[in-house]
Tab-separated table of C-alpha atoms and ligand atoms in Angstrom:
chain	number	residue	atom	x	y	z
A	1310	UNK	CA	81.345	95.746	70.005
A	1311	UNK	CA	82.664	93.423	67.279
A	1312	UNK	CA	87.054	91.744	66.101
A	1313	UNK	CA	86.501	95.007	63.298
A	1314	UNK	CA	85.427	97.958	65.616
A	1315	UNK	CA	89.023	96.964	68.265
A	1316	UNK	CA	90.784	96.658	65.311
A	1317	UNK	CA	89.152	100.379	64.498
A	1318	UNK	CA	89.816	101.228	67.882
A	1319	UNK	CA	94.100	99.828	68.301
A	1320	UNK	CA	94.378	101.951	64.865
A	1321	UNK	CA	93.163	105.270	67.100
A	1322	UNK	CA	95.193	104.123	70.102
A	1323	UNK	CA	98.090	103.927	68.405
A	1324	UNK	CA	97.778	107.587	67.357
A	1325	UNK	CA	97.321	108.482	71.387
A	1326	UNK	CA	100.560	106.817	72.830
A	1327	UNK	CA	103.077	106.060	69.613
A	1328	UNK	CA	104.803	103.673	67.719
A	1329	UNK	CA	106.644	101.832	70.463
A	1330	UNK	CA	103.843	102.167	73.281
A	1331	UNK	CA	101.486	100.465	71.030
A	1332	UNK	CA	104.364	97.956	69.509
A	1333	UNK	CA	104.987	96.636	73.087
A	1334	UNK	CA	101.264	96.979	75.004
A	1335	UNK	CA	98.123	97.998	73.312
A	1336	UNK	CA	99.367	95.224	69.385
A	1337	UNK	CA	99.588	91.310	70.917
A	1338	UNK	CA	95.398	92.182	72.779
A	1339	UNK	CA	92.449	90.280	70.978
A	1340	UNK	CA	89.245	91.706	71.892
A	1341	UNK	CA	87.610	88.824	74.345
A	1342	UNK	CA	83.676	90.167	75.567
A	1343	UNK	CA	82.496	93.802	75.576
A	1344	UNK	CA	79.282	93.304	77.976
A	1345	UNK	CA	78.298	94.773	81.479
A	1346	UNK	CA	80.140	97.829	80.416
A	1347	UNK	CA	83.483	96.054	80.526
A	1348	UNK	CA	85.529	96.034	77.359
A	1349	UNK	CA	87.438	92.399	77.944
A	1350	UNK	CA	90.606	92.076	76.192
A	1351	UNK	CA	92.425	89.183	75.926
A	1352	UNK	CA	96.942	89.640	76.252
A	1353	UNK	CA	100.208	87.453	75.857
A	1354	UNK	CA	100.609	87.175	80.012
A	1355	UNK	CA	98.432	88.276	82.534
A	1356	UNK	CA	101.242	90.888	83.236
A	1357	UNK	CA	101.307	92.577	79.808
A	1358	UNK	CA	97.527	92.832	80.663
A	1359	UNK	CA	97.752	94.441	84.605
A	1360	UNK	CA	100.504	96.976	82.204
A	1361	UNK	CA	97.934	98.349	80.044
A	1362	UNK	CA	94.764	97.906	82.348
A	1363	UNK	CA	97.245	100.156	84.528
A	1364	UNK	CA	98.566	102.662	82.249
A	1365	UNK	CA	95.903	102.683	79.589
A	1366	UNK	CA	92.548	101.969	80.062
A	1367	UNK	CA	91.742	105.527	79.927
A	1368	UNK	CA	93.444	105.730	76.611
A	1369	UNK	CA	91.407	102.642	75.493
A	1370	UNK	CA	88.075	103.082	77.424
A	1371	UNK	CA	88.765	106.887	75.504
A	1372	UNK	CA	88.650	105.297	72.155
A	1373	UNK	CA	86.290	102.557	72.695
A	1374	UNK	CA	83.605	104.807	73.809
A	1375	UNK	CA	84.453	107.252	71.184
A	1376	UNK	CA	83.872	104.681	68.338
A	1377	UNK	CA	80.534	103.696	70.557
A	1378	UNK	CA	80.906	101.026	72.538
A	1379	UNK	CA	79.647	101.824	76.242
A	1380	UNK	CA	82.288	100.123	78.813
A	1381	UNK	CA	83.531	102.353	81.684
A	1382	UNK	CA	85.050	99.133	82.706
A	1383	UNK	CA	89.048	97.518	81.430
A	1384	UNK	CA	89.808	94.134	81.959
A	1385	UNK	CA	92.702	92.848	80.885
A	1386	UNK	CA	94.734	89.105	81.129
A	1387	UNK	CA	96.128	86.005	79.788
A	1388	UNK	CA	93.231	83.441	79.173
A	1389	UNK	CA	93.463	80.454	81.929
A	1390	UNK	CA	92.964	77.823	79.170
A	1391	UNK	CA	89.625	75.249	79.266
A	1392	UNK	CA	88.015	77.684	82.168
A	1393	UNK	CA	85.507	80.135	81.227
A	1394	UNK	CA	83.620	80.817	84.222
A	1395	UNK	CA	79.724	81.159	83.354
A	1396	UNK	CA	77.860	84.235	84.537
A	1397	UNK	CA	74.957	84.602	83.391
A	1398	UNK	CA	72.980	87.569	81.895
A	1399	UNK	CA	69.686	89.225	81.931
A	1400	UNK	CA	68.379	89.324	78.637
A	1401	UNK	CA	66.943	86.161	77.607
A	1402	UNK	CA	63.333	87.003	77.292
A	1403	UNK	CA	61.914	83.631	78.465
A	1404	UNK	CA	58.662	81.666	78.186
A	1405	UNK	CA	57.701	80.049	81.782
A	1406	UNK	CA	58.960	77.310	80.709
A	1407	UNK	CA	62.037	78.308	79.131
A	1408	UNK	CA	61.831	79.614	82.775
A	1409	UNK	CA	62.103	76.365	84.420
A	1410	UNK	CA	64.725	75.343	82.733
A	1411	UNK	CA	66.386	78.649	82.547
A	1412	UNK	CA	70.220	77.916	81.504
A	1413	UNK	CA	72.320	80.597	81.975
A	1414	UNK	CA	74.477	81.920	79.584
A	1415	UNK	CA	78.369	81.950	79.632
A	1416	UNK	CA	80.153	85.410	79.770
A	1417	UNK	CA	82.894	86.166	80.271
A	1418	UNK	CA	83.978	88.139	83.696
A	1419	UNK	CA	86.642	86.648	86.067
A	1420	UNK	CA	90.003	87.495	85.972
A	1421	UNK	CA	92.613	85.418	85.842
A	1422	UNK	CA	94.576	86.059	88.234
A	1423	UNK	CA	92.120	85.691	91.502
A	1424	UNK	CA	92.482	81.760	92.093
A	1425	UNK	CA	93.101	79.857	95.412
A	1426	UNK	CA	96.552	79.306	94.176
A	1427	UNK	CA	98.126	83.168	93.774
A	1428	UNK	CA	96.184	83.984	96.838
A	1429	UNK	CA	98.645	84.008	100.635
A	1430	UNK	CA	96.960	83.018	103.420
A	1431	UNK	CA	98.097	84.402	107.129
A	1432	UNK	CA	96.594	85.244	109.932
A	1433	UNK	CA	94.938	88.275	108.903
A	1434	UNK	CA	93.043	86.463	106.294
A	1435	UNK	CA	92.777	82.640	107.309
A	1436	UNK	CA	89.329	82.866	107.991
A	1437	UNK	CA	87.995	84.801	105.380
A	1438	UNK	CA	90.179	82.981	103.340
A	1439	UNK	CA	88.802	78.693	105.152
A	1440	UNK	CA	85.080	80.209	105.115
A	1441	UNK	CA	86.335	80.692	101.313
A	1442	UNK	CA	87.368	77.787	101.016
A	1443	UNK	CA	84.374	75.770	102.530
A	1444	UNK	CA	82.191	77.387	100.180
A	1445	UNK	CA	84.032	76.384	97.046
A	1446	UNK	CA	83.677	72.840	97.696
A	1447	UNK	CA	79.989	73.496	96.665
A	1448	UNK	CA	79.090	71.113	99.399
A	1449	UNK	CA	76.071	71.182	100.734
A	1450	UNK	CA	75.177	74.171	101.815
A	1451	UNK	CA	76.920	74.955	106.017
A	1452	UNK	CA	76.328	79.167	106.550
A	1453	UNK	CA	74.928	80.865	103.833
A	1454	UNK	CA	75.071	83.541	103.313
A	1455	UNK	CA	78.996	84.283	103.897
A	1456	UNK	CA	79.224	88.227	104.417
A	1457	UNK	CA	83.363	88.782	103.499
A	1458	UNK	CA	84.234	92.844	105.293
A	1459	UNK	CA	86.930	94.871	104.957
A	1460	UNK	CA	89.277	97.755	103.866
A	1461	UNK	CA	90.126	98.347	100.067
A	1462	UNK	CA	92.425	96.184	98.860
A	1463	UNK	CA	92.804	93.939	101.223
A	1464	UNK	CA	91.085	90.437	98.841
A	1465	UNK	CA	87.990	90.163	98.550
A	1466	UNK	CA	86.626	90.111	95.441
A	1467	UNK	CA	90.019	87.998	95.057
A	1468	UNK	CA	88.215	85.353	97.148
A	1469	UNK	CA	84.283	85.744	96.424
A	1470	UNK	CA	86.752	85.259	92.171
A	1471	UNK	CA	88.706	82.121	93.708
A	1472	UNK	CA	85.420	80.657	94.951
A	1473	UNK	CA	83.925	80.892	91.179
A	1474	UNK	CA	86.408	80.066	89.582
A	1475	UNK	CA	86.993	77.300	91.624
A	1476	UNK	CA	83.235	75.964	90.965
A	1477	UNK	CA	83.690	76.538	87.843
A	1478	UNK	CA	86.445	73.412	87.853
A	1479	UNK	CA	84.890	70.526	90.965
A	1480	UNK	CA	81.410	71.372	89.672
A	1481	UNK	CA	80.795	72.545	86.325
A	1482	UNK	CA	76.637	71.147	86.587
A	1483	UNK	CA	76.529	74.467	88.965
A	1484	UNK	CA	74.920	77.788	87.989
A	1485	UNK	CA	77.581	80.360	89.844
A	1486	UNK	CA	77.464	83.599	89.406
A	1487	UNK	CA	79.343	86.902	89.987
A	1488	UNK	CA	78.701	90.068	89.898
A	1489	UNK	CA	79.371	93.232	91.271
A	1490	UNK	CA	76.151	95.601	93.236
A	1491	UNK	CA	77.145	98.248	90.749
A	1492	UNK	CA	75.841	95.611	88.377
A	1493	UNK	CA	73.097	94.305	90.470
A	1494	UNK	CA	71.684	97.121	89.843
A	1495	UNK	CA	72.501	97.967	86.435
A	1496	UNK	CA	70.796	95.106	84.689
A	1497	UNK	CA	67.756	95.230	87.167
A	1498	UNK	CA	67.583	99.104	86.485
A	1499	UNK	CA	67.781	97.821	82.394
A	1500	UNK	CA	64.879	94.621	82.880
A	1501	UNK	CA	62.856	97.106	84.047
A	1502	UNK	CA	63.304	99.900	81.508
A	1503	UNK	CA	63.098	96.951	79.512
A	1504	UNK	CA	60.037	95.524	80.708
A	1505	UNK	CA	62.025	92.566	80.953
A	1506	UNK	CA	61.892	92.218	85.029
A	1507	UNK	CA	60.445	88.475	85.470
A	1508	UNK	CA	63.657	87.504	83.241
A	1509	UNK	CA	65.492	89.129	85.542
A	1510	UNK	CA	63.906	87.528	87.728
A	1511	UNK	CA	63.639	84.446	86.820
A	1512	UNK	CA	67.502	84.331	85.461
A	1513	UNK	CA	68.563	84.663	89.116
A	1514	UNK	CA	66.821	82.646	90.420
A	1515	UNK	CA	67.963	80.428	89.420
A	1516	UNK	CA	71.594	80.253	89.831
A	1517	UNK	CA	72.659	78.150	92.140
A	1518	UNK	CA	75.579	80.076	94.435
A	1519	UNK	CA	75.565	83.906	93.577
A	1520	UNK	CA	78.110	86.546	94.598
A	1521	UNK	CA	77.659	89.628	94.672
A	1522	UNK	CA	81.234	92.162	95.351
A	1523	UNK	CA	80.878	95.339	96.681
A	1524	UNK	CA	77.494	94.983	98.842
A	1525	UNK	CA	77.701	98.846	99.888
A	1526	UNK	CA	77.026	100.502	97.066
A	1527	UNK	CA	73.234	99.364	97.723
A	1528	UNK	CA	72.837	101.503	100.851
A	1529	UNK	CA	70.599	104.886	99.786
A	1530	UNK	CA	69.254	102.531	96.540
A	1531	UNK	CA	65.660	101.956	97.758
A	1532	UNK	CA	64.983	99.929	95.037
A	1533	UNK	CA	68.029	97.961	94.083
A	1534	UNK	CA	67.487	96.931	97.888
A	1535	UNK	CA	64.345	95.955	97.910
A	1536	UNK	CA	64.819	93.571	94.933
A	1537	UNK	CA	67.892	92.412	96.244
A	1538	UNK	CA	66.501	91.347	99.419
A	1539	UNK	CA	63.833	88.921	97.134
A	1540	UNK	CA	66.507	87.591	94.693
A	1541	UNK	CA	68.343	87.475	98.151
A	1542	UNK	CA	64.847	85.518	100.462
A	1543	UNK	CA	64.320	83.590	97.183
A	1544	UNK	CA	68.051	81.611	96.567
A	1545	UNK	CA	68.381	81.729	100.555
A	1546	UNK	CA	65.525	79.364	100.565
A	1547	UNK	CA	65.681	76.940	97.795
A	1548	UNK	CA	69.324	76.227	99.696
A	1549	UNK	CA	71.734	77.917	97.303
A	1550	UNK	CA	74.560	80.119	98.533
A	1551	UNK	CA	75.376	83.159	98.742
A	1552	UNK	CA	78.047	85.065	98.704
A	1553	UNK	CA	78.725	89.016	99.692
A	1554	UNK	CA	81.268	91.129	100.308
A	1555	UNK	CA	81.835	94.603	101.350
A	1556	UNK	CA	84.269	97.380	102.488
A	1557	UNK	CA	82.051	97.608	106.378
A	1558	UNK	CA	80.099	95.034	108.353
A	1559	UNK	CA	76.733	94.855	108.085
A	1560	UNK	CA	75.181	96.773	110.494
A	1561	UNK	CA	78.116	99.726	109.668
A	1562	UNK	CA	76.122	99.491	106.116
A	1563	UNK	CA	74.279	102.702	106.501
A	1564	UNK	CA	70.902	103.858	104.459
A	1565	UNK	CA	70.199	100.176	104.164
A	1566	UNK	CA	66.563	98.841	105.218
A	1567	UNK	CA	67.009	97.468	108.740
A	1568	UNK	CA	65.061	94.500	107.588
A	1569	UNK	CA	68.062	93.607	105.262
A	1570	UNK	CA	70.313	94.546	107.523
A	1571	UNK	CA	68.919	92.389	110.424
A	1572	UNK	CA	68.559	89.787	108.030
A	1573	UNK	CA	72.011	90.223	106.990
A	1574	UNK	CA	73.897	90.139	110.421
A	1575	UNK	CA	72.584	86.786	110.924
A	1576	UNK	CA	74.798	85.303	108.615
A	1577	UNK	CA	78.878	84.468	109.138
A	1578	UNK	CA	80.153	87.562	109.288
A	1579	UNK	CA	84.000	87.738	108.422
A	1580	UNK	CA	86.582	90.316	108.671
A	1581	UNK	CA	89.440	90.475	106.546
A	1582	UNK	CA	91.985	92.501	108.788
A	1583	UNK	CA	94.521	95.113	107.170
A	1584	UNK	CA	97.998	92.492	106.026
A	1585	UNK	CA	100.846	92.014	108.971
A	1586	UNK	CA	104.305	92.206	108.673
A	1587	UNK	CA	104.164	88.356	107.790
A	1588	UNK	CA	101.465	88.209	105.677
A	1589	UNK	CA	103.514	91.388	103.627
A	1590	UNK	CA	106.531	90.003	103.260
A	1591	UNK	CA	104.480	86.779	102.018
A	1592	UNK	CA	102.665	88.782	99.263
A	1593	UNK	CA	105.790	89.976	97.540
A	1594	UNK	CA	107.583	86.393	97.941
A	1595	UNK	CA	105.744	85.368	96.216
A	1596	UNK	CA	105.286	88.791	93.478
A	1597	UNK	CA	108.508	88.435	93.338
A	1598	UNK	CA	108.942	84.603	92.754
A	1599	UNK	CA	106.307	85.437	90.017
A	1600	UNK	CA	108.681	88.897	87.699
A	1601	UNK	CA	111.527	85.782	88.643
A	1602	UNK	CA	109.714	83.444	86.557
A	1603	UNK	CA	109.374	85.179	83.552
A	1604	UNK	CA	112.802	87.693	83.879
A	1605	UNK	CA	115.562	85.413	85.789
A	1606	UNK	CA	117.574	88.362	85.912
A	1607	UNK	CA	115.055	90.416	88.148
A	1608	UNK	CA	117.442	90.993	91.384
A	1609	UNK	CA	116.035	92.946	93.781
A	1610	UNK	CA	118.746	92.799	97.066
A	1611	UNK	CA	118.464	91.797	100.077
A	1612	UNK	CA	116.002	93.145	102.160
A	1613	UNK	CA	114.506	94.668	100.134
A	1614	UNK	CA	111.048	92.579	100.125
A	1615	UNK	CA	110.999	92.821	103.976
A	1616	UNK	CA	111.606	97.059	103.677
A	1617	UNK	CA	109.059	96.848	101.148
A	1618	UNK	CA	106.885	94.385	103.914
A	1619	UNK	CA	107.036	97.064	106.344
A	1620	UNK	CA	107.240	100.120	105.395
A	1621	UNK	CA	104.550	99.687	102.447
A	1622	UNK	CA	100.665	100.679	103.468
A	1623	UNK	CA	98.642	97.728	105.023
A	1624	UNK	CA	96.479	97.489	101.717
A	1625	UNK	CA	97.536	94.938	99.340
A	1626	UNK	CA	96.418	96.905	95.998
A	1627	UNK	CA	99.114	99.135	96.391
A	1628	UNK	CA	101.787	96.386	98.190
A	1629	UNK	CA	101.705	95.192	94.465
A	1630	UNK	CA	101.632	98.428	92.845
A	1631	UNK	CA	105.043	98.950	94.374
A	1632	UNK	CA	106.034	95.883	93.604
A	1633	UNK	CA	105.580	96.310	89.552
A	1634	UNK	CA	107.022	99.559	89.866
A	1635	UNK	CA	110.595	98.120	91.005
A	1636	UNK	CA	110.056	95.718	88.144
A	1637	UNK	CA	109.646	98.578	86.180
A	1638	UNK	CA	111.868	99.573	87.219
A	1639	UNK	CA	114.546	97.044	86.936
A	1640	UNK	CA	113.777	96.772	83.367
A	1641	UNK	CA	115.454	100.455	82.276
A	1642	UNK	CA	118.580	100.035	84.572
A	1643	UNK	CA	119.138	95.952	84.199
A	1644	UNK	CA	120.348	96.301	87.844
A	1645	UNK	CA	119.790	94.832	91.205
A	1646	UNK	CA	118.066	96.745	93.335
A	1647	UNK	CA	119.362	97.750	96.304
A	1648	UNK	CA	117.404	99.318	99.196
A	1649	UNK	CA	118.028	102.748	98.823
A	1650	UNK	CA	116.880	103.707	95.064
A	1651	UNK	CA	113.653	101.789	96.117
A	1652	UNK	CA	113.781	104.386	98.346
A	1653	UNK	CA	113.599	106.929	95.360
A	1654	UNK	CA	111.866	104.680	93.053
A	1655	UNK	CA	108.887	104.451	95.884
A	1656	UNK	CA	108.928	107.758	97.995
A	1657	UNK	CA	105.163	107.982	97.117
A	1658	UNK	CA	103.508	105.157	98.940
A	1659	UNK	CA	106.087	104.385	101.363
A	1660	UNK	CA	104.602	104.675	104.837
A	1661	UNK	CA	103.877	106.913	107.309
A	1662	UNK	CA	101.896	109.334	104.487
A	1663	UNK	CA	104.887	110.201	103.207
A	1664	UNK	CA	106.288	111.734	106.955
A	1665	UNK	CA	110.040	109.001	106.485
A	1666	UNK	CA	111.091	107.574	109.729
A	1667	UNK	CA	114.985	109.100	110.927
A	1668	UNK	CA	117.479	106.756	112.358
A	1669	UNK	CA	117.010	109.529	115.202
A	1670	UNK	CA	113.450	108.836	115.868
A	1671	UNK	CA	114.619	105.042	116.211
A	1672	UNK	CA	116.448	105.636	117.923
A	1673	UNK	CA	115.036	107.789	120.506
A	1674	UNK	CA	112.058	104.995	120.814
A	1675	UNK	CA	114.495	102.722	121.057
A	1676	UNK	CA	115.944	104.031	123.820
A	1677	UNK	CA	112.911	104.814	125.809
A	1678	UNK	CA	111.903	101.503	125.526
A	1679	UNK	CA	115.153	100.611	127.115
A	1680	UNK	CA	115.499	102.688	129.924
A	1681	UNK	CA	118.698	103.813	128.403
A	1682	UNK	CA	120.240	106.934	127.023
A	1683	UNK	CA	120.748	108.885	124.026
A	1684	UNK	CA	124.177	108.474	124.211
A	1685	UNK	CA	124.338	105.170	124.624
A	1686	UNK	CA	123.773	104.923	120.761
A	1687	UNK	CA	126.091	106.235	119.959
A	1688	UNK	CA	128.785	104.613	122.472
A	1689	UNK	CA	131.611	101.906	121.483
A	1690	UNK	CA	130.498	100.509	125.707
A	1691	UNK	CA	129.679	96.626	124.668
A	1692	UNK	CA	127.637	95.889	127.719
A	1693	UNK	CA	125.421	93.365	127.211
A	1694	UNK	CA	122.778	95.996	128.020
A	1695	UNK	CA	123.306	98.596	126.006
A	1696	UNK	CA	125.162	96.598	123.694
A	1697	UNK	CA	121.612	94.329	122.476
A	1698	UNK	CA	119.161	97.868	122.396
A	1699	UNK	CA	121.905	99.173	120.004
A	1700	UNK	CA	122.176	96.526	117.594
A	1701	UNK	CA	117.999	96.413	117.830
A	1702	UNK	CA	118.293	99.408	117.269
A	1703	UNK	CA	120.336	99.500	114.088
A	1704	UNK	CA	118.113	96.661	112.856
A	1705	UNK	CA	115.153	98.597	113.013
A	1706	UNK	CA	116.975	101.328	111.369
A	1707	UNK	CA	117.979	99.112	107.956
A	1708	UNK	CA	115.053	97.222	108.347
A	1709	UNK	CA	112.465	100.617	108.126
A	1710	UNK	CA	114.178	103.095	106.589
A	1711	UNK	CA	116.324	103.063	102.937
A	1712	UNK	CA	119.285	103.907	104.820
A	1713	UNK	CA	122.564	101.547	103.670
A	1714	UNK	CA	124.960	99.399	106.048
A	1715	UNK	CA	127.249	102.454	106.011
A	1716	UNK	CA	125.092	105.715	106.551
A	1717	UNK	CA	122.902	104.074	109.696
A	1718	UNK	CA	126.604	102.618	111.267
A	1719	UNK	CA	127.502	106.223	110.973
A	1720	UNK	CA	124.911	108.154	112.754
A	1721	UNK	CA	125.257	104.865	115.073
A	1722	UNK	CA	128.852	106.830	116.265
A	1723	UNK	CA	131.329	106.861	113.398
A	1724	UNK	CA	130.800	102.232	113.661
A	1725	UNK	CA	131.960	100.886	110.471
A	1726	UNK	CA	129.094	98.720	108.057
A	1727	UNK	CA	130.443	95.467	109.049
A	1728	UNK	CA	129.090	95.847	112.879
A	1729	UNK	CA	125.532	96.620	111.833
A	1730	UNK	CA	125.640	94.127	109.163
A	1731	UNK	CA	126.847	91.496	112.235
A	1732	UNK	CA	123.965	93.388	114.494
A	1733	UNK	CA	121.355	92.821	111.817
A	1734	UNK	CA	122.003	89.269	111.532
A	1735	UNK	CA	122.829	88.851	115.026
A	1736	UNK	CA	119.510	90.051	115.962
A	1737	UNK	CA	117.140	88.553	113.054
A	1738	UNK	CA	118.789	84.753	114.396
A	1739	UNK	CA	118.253	85.877	118.569
A	1740	UNK	CA	114.049	86.813	117.064
A	1741	UNK	CA	113.974	83.088	116.291
A	1742	UNK	CA	114.764	81.775	119.473
A	1743	UNK	CA	114.236	84.655	122.545
A	1744	UNK	CA	110.747	85.633	122.340
A	1745	UNK	CA	111.232	88.328	124.345
A	1746	UNK	CA	113.010	89.561	122.206
A	1747	UNK	CA	110.592	88.667	118.972
A	1748	UNK	CA	108.509	90.429	121.212
A	1749	UNK	CA	110.474	93.229	122.118
A	1750	UNK	CA	110.979	94.188	118.121
A	1751	UNK	CA	107.145	93.798	116.734
A	1752	UNK	CA	106.348	96.039	119.730
A	1753	UNK	CA	108.810	98.983	118.727
A	1754	UNK	CA	108.129	98.639	115.236
A	1755	UNK	CA	104.092	99.720	115.559
A	1756	UNK	CA	104.988	102.040	117.764
A	1757	UNK	CA	107.695	103.937	115.666
A	1758	UNK	CA	104.561	102.424	111.933
A	1759	UNK	CA	102.160	104.250	114.673
B	1080	LIG	P1	89.657	93.978	98.133
B	1080	LIG	O1	88.390	93.765	96.838
B	1080	LIG	O2	89.050	93.723	99.001
B	1080	LIG	O3	89.628	95.343	97.098
B	1080	LIG	P2	90.936	92.754	96.070
B	1080	LIG	O4	90.439	91.704	96.222
B	1080	LIG	O5	90.576	93.888	95.011
B	1080	LIG	O6	90.995	93.668	97.251
B	1080	LIG	O7	92.820	92.735	96.665
B	1080	LIG	C1	93.053	94.063	96.010
B	1080	LIG	C2	94.854	92.845	95.332
B	1080	LIG	O8	95.552	92.345	95.981
B	1080	LIG	C3	94.403	92.322	94.469
B	1080	LIG	O9	95.569	92.440	92.416
B	1080	LIG	C4	94.355	90.817	94.536
B	1080	LIG	O10	95.080	89.313	94.339
B	1080	LIG	C5	96.146	91.639	95.745
B	1080	LIG	N1	95.446	90.747	97.295
B	1080	LIG	C6	94.634	90.231	98.289
B	1080	LIG	N2	95.263	89.486	99.470
B	1080	LIG	C7	95.690	88.959	98.758
B	1080	LIG	C8	96.405	87.697	99.438
B	1080	LIG	N3	96.082	86.780	100.059
B	1080	LIG	N4	96.940	87.374	98.406
B	1080	LIG	C9	98.088	87.787	96.924
B	1080	LIG	N5	97.766	89.115	96.703
B	1080	LIG	C10	96.271	89.114	97.268
B	1081	LIG	MG1	86.581	94.477	95.523
């Protein structure tokens, strides 16, 4: 693909998406590269890039395909100044002498958003983060390979690319190759087809740090596995760093030869856990701050981030989708967004597979926990042993449902909204000093979300 082809493709896209969309999103995009079936475009801001990938990837790839561009993936972001990652390609035909000093050709393939600066650390990912940081210093190899695994959207790709970015900055002399296991296979197959396996091998063996993402992909693909295994052994035996990721642990990847899995199990295997509430909140705050840097008028009412962190699924990708959607909603209404609206805008993303948590359920579980009767929840009794659990239930209702203060007040026997507000503040305050109460709150929340 060339810049001219891209201009032509743009013209076609305009017909599909209409003039307004075109002017807002597509027109500013510049062609950057097309490698490994990945079309990379530059956008004026990362935000535009993200929006384009989310909403226009299909259209863009379809029209690019019609123009003869073989790409199945679109990346689109603002370019990070001065830091082009050096990614190797296997298409050079090398003589033995050249092989010895095989120099990688730079190709862009890293997402500029995936750096350590943008990675929020919490309990569920701190080990993985620490190990990644360690590898990224480029110091002597201590654990080799590093194997990161965990469910979808928990930050594996982000961490792997953060390592690549950081190494690029700290050790520009060092050749770093990041690619997915799928790309590895694709290049291998291409090398086989072109009778070019020698240069394929030479190229992969010349890297200093190899990062392969989504290793589960090689399950059942015997010759790719075999080739990967040789590459892997050659690198590790030469003291080069290898970092791998997968959606499950080495032992759980089936259809991979015993020889490989047993070797992988001797690596440093670290799993990323689903993000807990604190991490989810941390990430939301981070994202919110980023949006507000761009649009200082973007305001989420108090409690919205907490609500999202409590109710949106454990995948960080979904969490990010949630705040992005709120931002676009805000662009339409240009007013602060309240929890009640969040409930409407994000119904499909709210957790418990569409099941909506009701205030009744919250009252019921709280009563069970504290051994009270439902009538205690709606009564006006002020005894601490009743009042405190009632406040807890109000707090949970505010946190876990999109109901407003007055609505919650009504549910609790027609109390004033200020009573609810007071209860929420009180519990929040107590949680900081009273560890038993904090534990109760967490336990109840887990039960309710369970
Ligand atoms: P995985 O590869 O594990 O499926 P990704 O690395 O692609 O997940 O992460 C999904 C999204 O969530 C990305 O946009 C990533 O930037 C974001 N993300 C994941 N973990 C974090 C974190 N700890 N801090 C900030 N963003 C995160
Ligand atoms: Mg990934």
